[in-house]
Coordinates of N, CA, C and O in Angstrom, one line a residue:
X1 N 0.9 -1.1 0.0 CA -0.1 -0.1 0.3 C 0.7 1.1 0.2 O 1.6 1.5 1.1
X2 N 0.9 2.0 -1.5 CA 1.9 3.2 -1.4 C 0.8 4.5 -0.7 O 0.0 4.3 -1.3
X3 N 1.4 5.2 0.1 CA 0.3 6.6 0.2 C 1.7 7.3 0.8 O 2.8 6.8 0.9
X4 N 1.2 8.3 1.5 CA 2.0 9.2 2.0 C 1.4 10.0 3.1 O 0.2 9.8 3.7
X5 N 2.4 11.3 4.0 CA 2.2 11.7 5.6 C 0.9 13.2 5.2 O 1.1 13.5 4.1
X6 N 0.1 12.8 6.5 CA -1.2 13.6 5.9 C -0.8 14.8 6.9 O -0.6 16.0 6.7
X7 N -1.0 14.9 8.7 CA -0.7 15.4 9.3 C 0.2 15.5 10.5 O 0.1 13.9 10.4
X8 N 0.3 16.3 11.0 CA 1.5 15.7 12.3 C 0.2 15.4 13.5 O -0.8 16.0 13.7
X9 N 0.7 14.8 14.8 CA 0.0 14.6 15.9 C -0.2 16.2 16.6 O -1.2 16.1 17.1
X10 N 0.2 17.0 16.7 CA 0.4 18.4 17.1 C -1.0 19.3 16.4 O -1.4 19.8 17.2
X11 N -1.3 19.1 15.6 CA -2.2 19.7 15.0 C -3.4 19.0 14.8 O -4.8 19.2 14.4
X12 N -3.7 17.6 15.4 CA -5.0 17.0 15.7 C -5.8 17.5 16.9 O -5.4 18.2 17.3
X13 N -7.2 17.3 17.1 CA -7.9 17.9 17.4 C -7.7 17.3 19.0 O -7.4 16.1 19.3
X14 N -8.3 18.2 20.1 CA -8.1 17.3 21.5 C -8.7 16.1 21.4 O -8.6 15.0 22.7
X15 N -9.8 15.8 21.4 CA -10.9 15.1 21.4 C -10.3 14.2 20.3 O -10.6 14.3 19.4
X16 N -10.2 12.4 20.8 CA -9.8 11.6 19.5 C -10.9 11.1 19.4 O -12.1 10.6 20.0
X17 N -10.9 10.8 18.0 CA -12.5 10.0 17.2 C -11.6 8.9 16.8 O -10.7 8.9 16.5
X18 N -12.6 7.7 16.5 CA -12.6 6.7 16.2 C -12.2 6.6 14.4 O -12.1 5.5 14.5
X19 N -12.9 7.5 13.8 CA -12.7 7.3 12.7 C -11.7 8.2 11.8 O -11.8 9.5 12.2
X20 N -10.9 7.8 11.0 CA -10.0 8.4 10.3 C -9.8 8.4 9.3 O -10.2 7.1 8.5
X21 N -9.5 9.4 8.0 CA -10.0 9.8 6.6 C -8.0 8.9 6.2 O -6.9 9.2 7.2
X22 N -7.9 8.4 5.3 CA -7.0 7.8 4.7 C -6.6 8.3 3.2 O -7.5 7.7 2.5
X23 N -6.0 9.1 3.0 CA -5.2 9.0 1.8 C -4.3 8.9 1.0 O -3.1 8.3 1.7
X24 N -3.5 9.3 -0.1 CA -2.7 8.8 -1.0 C -2.6 7.7 -0.9 O -1.7 7.1 -1.4
X25 N -3.6 6.6 -1.3 CA -3.7 5.3 -1.5 C -3.3 4.7 -3.2 O -3.6 5.4 -3.8
X26 N -2.5 4.0 -2.9 CA -2.7 3.4 -4.2 C -3.8 2.8 -4.9 O -4.5 2.4 -4.1
X27 N -3.9 2.8 -6.4 CA -5.0 2.7 -6.8 C -5.4 1.4 -6.5 O -6.5 1.1 -7.2
X28 N -4.4 0.5 -6.5 CA -5.1 -0.7 -6.0 C -5.4 -1.3 -5.4 O -5.9 -2.5 -4.7
X29 N -5.7 -0.7 -4.2 CA -5.8 -0.8 -2.7 C -7.3 -0.9 -2.7 O -7.5 -0.3 -3.2
X30 N -7.8 -2.2 -2.0 CA -9.3 -2.4 -1.7 C -9.2 -2.5 -0.5 O -8.5 -2.2 0.6
X31 N -11.1 -2.6 -0.1 CA -11.0 -2.4 1.4 C -10.6 -3.8 1.7 O -9.9 -3.2 3.3
X32 N -10.8 -4.7 1.3 CA -9.2 -5.8 2.5 C -8.1 -5.5 2.8 O -7.6 -5.7 3.7
X33 N -7.3 -4.8 1.6 CA -6.0 -4.6 1.9 C -6.2 -3.6 2.9 O -4.9 -3.5 4.1
X34 N -7.1 -2.8 3.1 CA -7.2 -1.4 3.7 C -7.1 -1.9 5.5 O -6.4 -1.3 6.2
X35 N -7.9 -2.8 5.1 CA -8.7 -2.9 6.5 C -7.4 -3.7 7.4 O -6.8 -4.0 8.2
X36 N -6.7 -4.9 6.3 CA -5.9 -5.8 6.6 C -4.6 -4.9 7.1 O -3.8 -5.1 8.7
X37 N -3.9 -4.0 6.8 CA -2.9 -2.8 7.2 C -3.4 -2.2 8.3 O -2.3 -2.5 9.5
X38 N -4.5 -2.0 8.5 CA -5.0 -1.3 9.8 C -5.5 -1.8 10.9 O -5.4 -1.5 12.2
X39 N -5.8 -3.3 10.5 CA -5.8 -4.4 11.9 C -4.9 -4.3 12.7 O -4.5 -5.0 13.9
X40 N -3.4 -3.9 11.6 CA -2.5 -4.1 12.9 C -2.2 -3.2 14.1 O -1.2 -3.5 15.1
X41 N -3.0 -2.4 14.4 CA -3.0 -0.9 15.0 C -4.3 -1.4 16.3 O -4.5 -0.7 17.2
X42 N -5.4 -2.3 16.1 CA -6.4 -2.4 16.5 C -7.8 -3.2 15.8 O -7.7 -3.2 14.9
X43 N -8.7 -3.3 16.6 CA -10.5 -3.8 16.3 C -10.6 -2.4 15.5 O -11.1 -2.0 15.4
X44 N -10.6 -3.0 13.7 CA -11.2 -2.1 12.7 C -12.7 -2.9 12.7 O -13.4 -3.8 12.3
X45 N -13.8 -1.9 12.9 CA -15.2 -2.0 12.4 C -15.5 -1.7 11.0 O -16.5 -2.3 10.4
X46 N -14.8 -0.9 10.5 CA -15.0 -0.8 8.7 C -13.8 -0.1 8.4 O -13.2 0.9 8.9
X47 N -13.6 -0.7 7.1 CA -12.6 0.4 6.6 C -13.2 0.0 4.6 O -13.6 -1.4 3.8
X48 N -12.9 1.3 4.1 CA -13.5 1.3 2.9 C -12.7 2.4 2.3 O -12.3 3.9 2.4
X49 N -12.6 1.7 1.0 CA -11.9 2.3 0.0 C -12.9 3.3 -1.1 O -14.2 2.0 -1.2
X50 N -12.9 4.4 -1.2 CA -13.6 4.9 -1.9 C -13.0 5.0 -3.7 O -12.6 5.0 -3.7
X51 N -14.9 4.4 -4.1 CA -14.4 4.6 -5.5 C -15.2 5.1 -6.6 O -16.3 6.2 -5.7
X52 N -14.8 5.9 -7.6 CA -15.7 6.5 -8.7 C -17.0 5.7 -9.3 O -17.0 4.4 -9.2
X53 N -18.2 6.4 -9.3 CA -19.1 5.8 -9.1 C -19.4 5.4 -10.6 O -20.0 4.4 -10.7
X54 N -18.4 6.0 -11.9 CA -18.5 5.7 -13.3 C -17.4 4.3 -13.5 O -18.1 3.8 -14.2
X55 N -16.2 4.5 -13.1 CA -15.6 3.2 -13.7 C -15.4 2.0 -12.1 O -14.8 1.7 -12.4
X56 N -15.9 2.7 -11.3 CA -15.9 1.9 -10.0 C -13.8 2.0 -9.6 O -14.1 1.1 -9.0
X57 N -13.5 2.4 -10.2 CA -11.4 2.3 -9.7 C -11.9 3.0 -8.4 O -12.5 4.2 -8.2
X58 N -10.8 3.2 -7.7 CA -10.4 3.5 -6.4 C -9.9 5.5 -6.5 O -9.7 5.6 -7.4
X59 N -10.3 5.9 -6.1 CA -10.3 7.4 -6.2 C -9.1 8.1 -5.1 O -8.7 8.7 -5.0
X60 N -8.2 6.9 -4.7 CA -6.8 7.2 -4.1 C -7.3 6.9 -2.2 O -6.2 7.5 -1.7
X61 N -8.3 7.2 -1.6 CA -8.6 7.7 -0.5 C -9.6 6.3 0.0 O -10.6 6.0 -0.5
X62 N -9.7 6.5 1.3 CA -11.2 5.8 2.4 C -11.2 6.1 3.5 O -10.5 7.0 3.8
X63 N -11.7 5.6 4.5 CA -12.1 5.6 5.9 C -12.1 4.2 6.7 O -12.1 3.6 6.4
X64 N -11.4 4.7 7.9 CA -11.5 3.2 8.7 C -11.8 4.0 9.8 O -11.2 4.5 10.8
X65 N -12.9 2.6 10.4 CA -13.3 3.3 11.8 C -12.8 2.2 12.6 O -12.9 0.6 12.5
X66 N -12.4 2.7 13.9 CA -11.8 1.4 14.9 C -13.0 1.5 15.7 O -13.8 2.1 16.5
X67 N -12.6 0.3 16.7 CA -13.8 0.3 17.5 C -13.7 0.6 18.5 O -14.5 1.5 19.7
X68 N -12.6 1.2 19.0 CA -12.3 2.9 20.2 C -11.3 3.4 19.7 O -10.6 3.9 18.5
X69 N -11.5 4.3 20.6 CA -10.6 5.8 20.0 C -9.2 5.4 19.9 O -8.4 5.9 19.8
X70 N -8.9 4.5 21.3 CA -7.4 4.1 21.4 C -6.6 3.3 20.0 O -5.4 3.9 20.4
X71 N -7.8 2.7 20.1 CA -6.8 1.9 18.6 C -6.5 3.1 17.4 O -5.6 3.2 16.8
X72 N -7.7 4.2 17.2 CA -7.6 5.2 16.4 C -6.2 5.5 16.8 O -5.6 6.0 16.0
X73 N -6.1 6.2 17.8 CA -5.2 6.8 18.3 C -3.9 6.3 18.0 O -2.8 6.8 17.8
X74 N -3.5 4.8 18.3 CA -2.5 4.2 17.9 C -2.3 4.4 16.4 O -1.1 4.2 15.9
X75 N -3.3 3.5 15.7 CA -3.1 4.1 14.7 C -1.9 5.1 13.3 O -1.4 5.5 12.9
X76 N -2.9 6.1 14.4 CA -1.8 7.3 14.0 C -1.0 7.7 14.3 O 0.1 8.1 13.5
X77 N -0.5 7.4 15.7 CA 0.6 7.1 16.2 C 1.9 6.5 15.5 O 3.0 6.9 15.1
X78 N 1.6 5.6 15.1 CA 2.5 4.2 14.5 C 2.4 4.4 12.9 O 3.0 3.3 12.4
X79 N 1.5 4.6 12.1 CA 1.3 4.6 11.0 C 1.7 5.6 10.0 O 1.2 5.7 8.8
X80 N 2.1 6.6 11.0 CA 2.2 8.3 10.0 C 3.2 8.2 8.6 O 3.1 8.4 7.8
X81 N 4.0 7.1 9.0 CA 4.9 7.2 7.7 C 4.0 6.1 6.9 O 4.4 5.7 5.4
X82 N 2.9 5.4 6.8 CA 2.5 4.6 6.0 C 1.3 5.2 5.5 O 1.2 4.6 4.0
X83 N 0.9 6.3 5.4 CA -0.5 6.5 5.2 C -0.8 8.1 5.4 O -1.0 8.8 6.2
X84 N -2.0 8.6 4.7 CA -2.4 10.0 5.2 C -3.6 9.8 5.6 O -4.8 9.3 5.4
X85 N -3.8 10.1 6.9 CA -4.6 9.9 8.1 C -4.8 11.5 8.6 O -3.8 12.0 9.5
X86 N -5.6 11.6 8.8 CA -7.0 12.6 9.6 C -7.8 12.3 10.5 O -8.2 11.4 9.5
X87 N -8.2 12.6 11.5 CA -9.0 12.3 12.3 C -10.4 13.6 11.4 O -10.1 13.9 10.7
X88 N -11.4 12.4 11.8 CA -12.7 12.8 10.8 C -13.7 12.6 11.6 O -13.9 12.1 12.3
X89 N -14.1 13.8 11.7 CA -15.7 14.0 12.6 C -16.1 13.3 12.4 O -17.4 13.7 11.5

């Protein structure tokens, strides 16, 4: 999964959210691949790569929702070099 860094931890909101925006995904990344990568950091309830309606191809970003805020925080702290991640309200 090829991607780039988004934001620093210092710029994150003070209230941790369990749903994360993940951007800069390689075009071949699918829901299964996204889930597998982010399950390394905790229990993933949902992992979705957003697709173009007309072509069905990945748009290069998605969302990961964790079972807990702590898991989401762990993903941001330890995957900062793996993905473009921002907290999603």
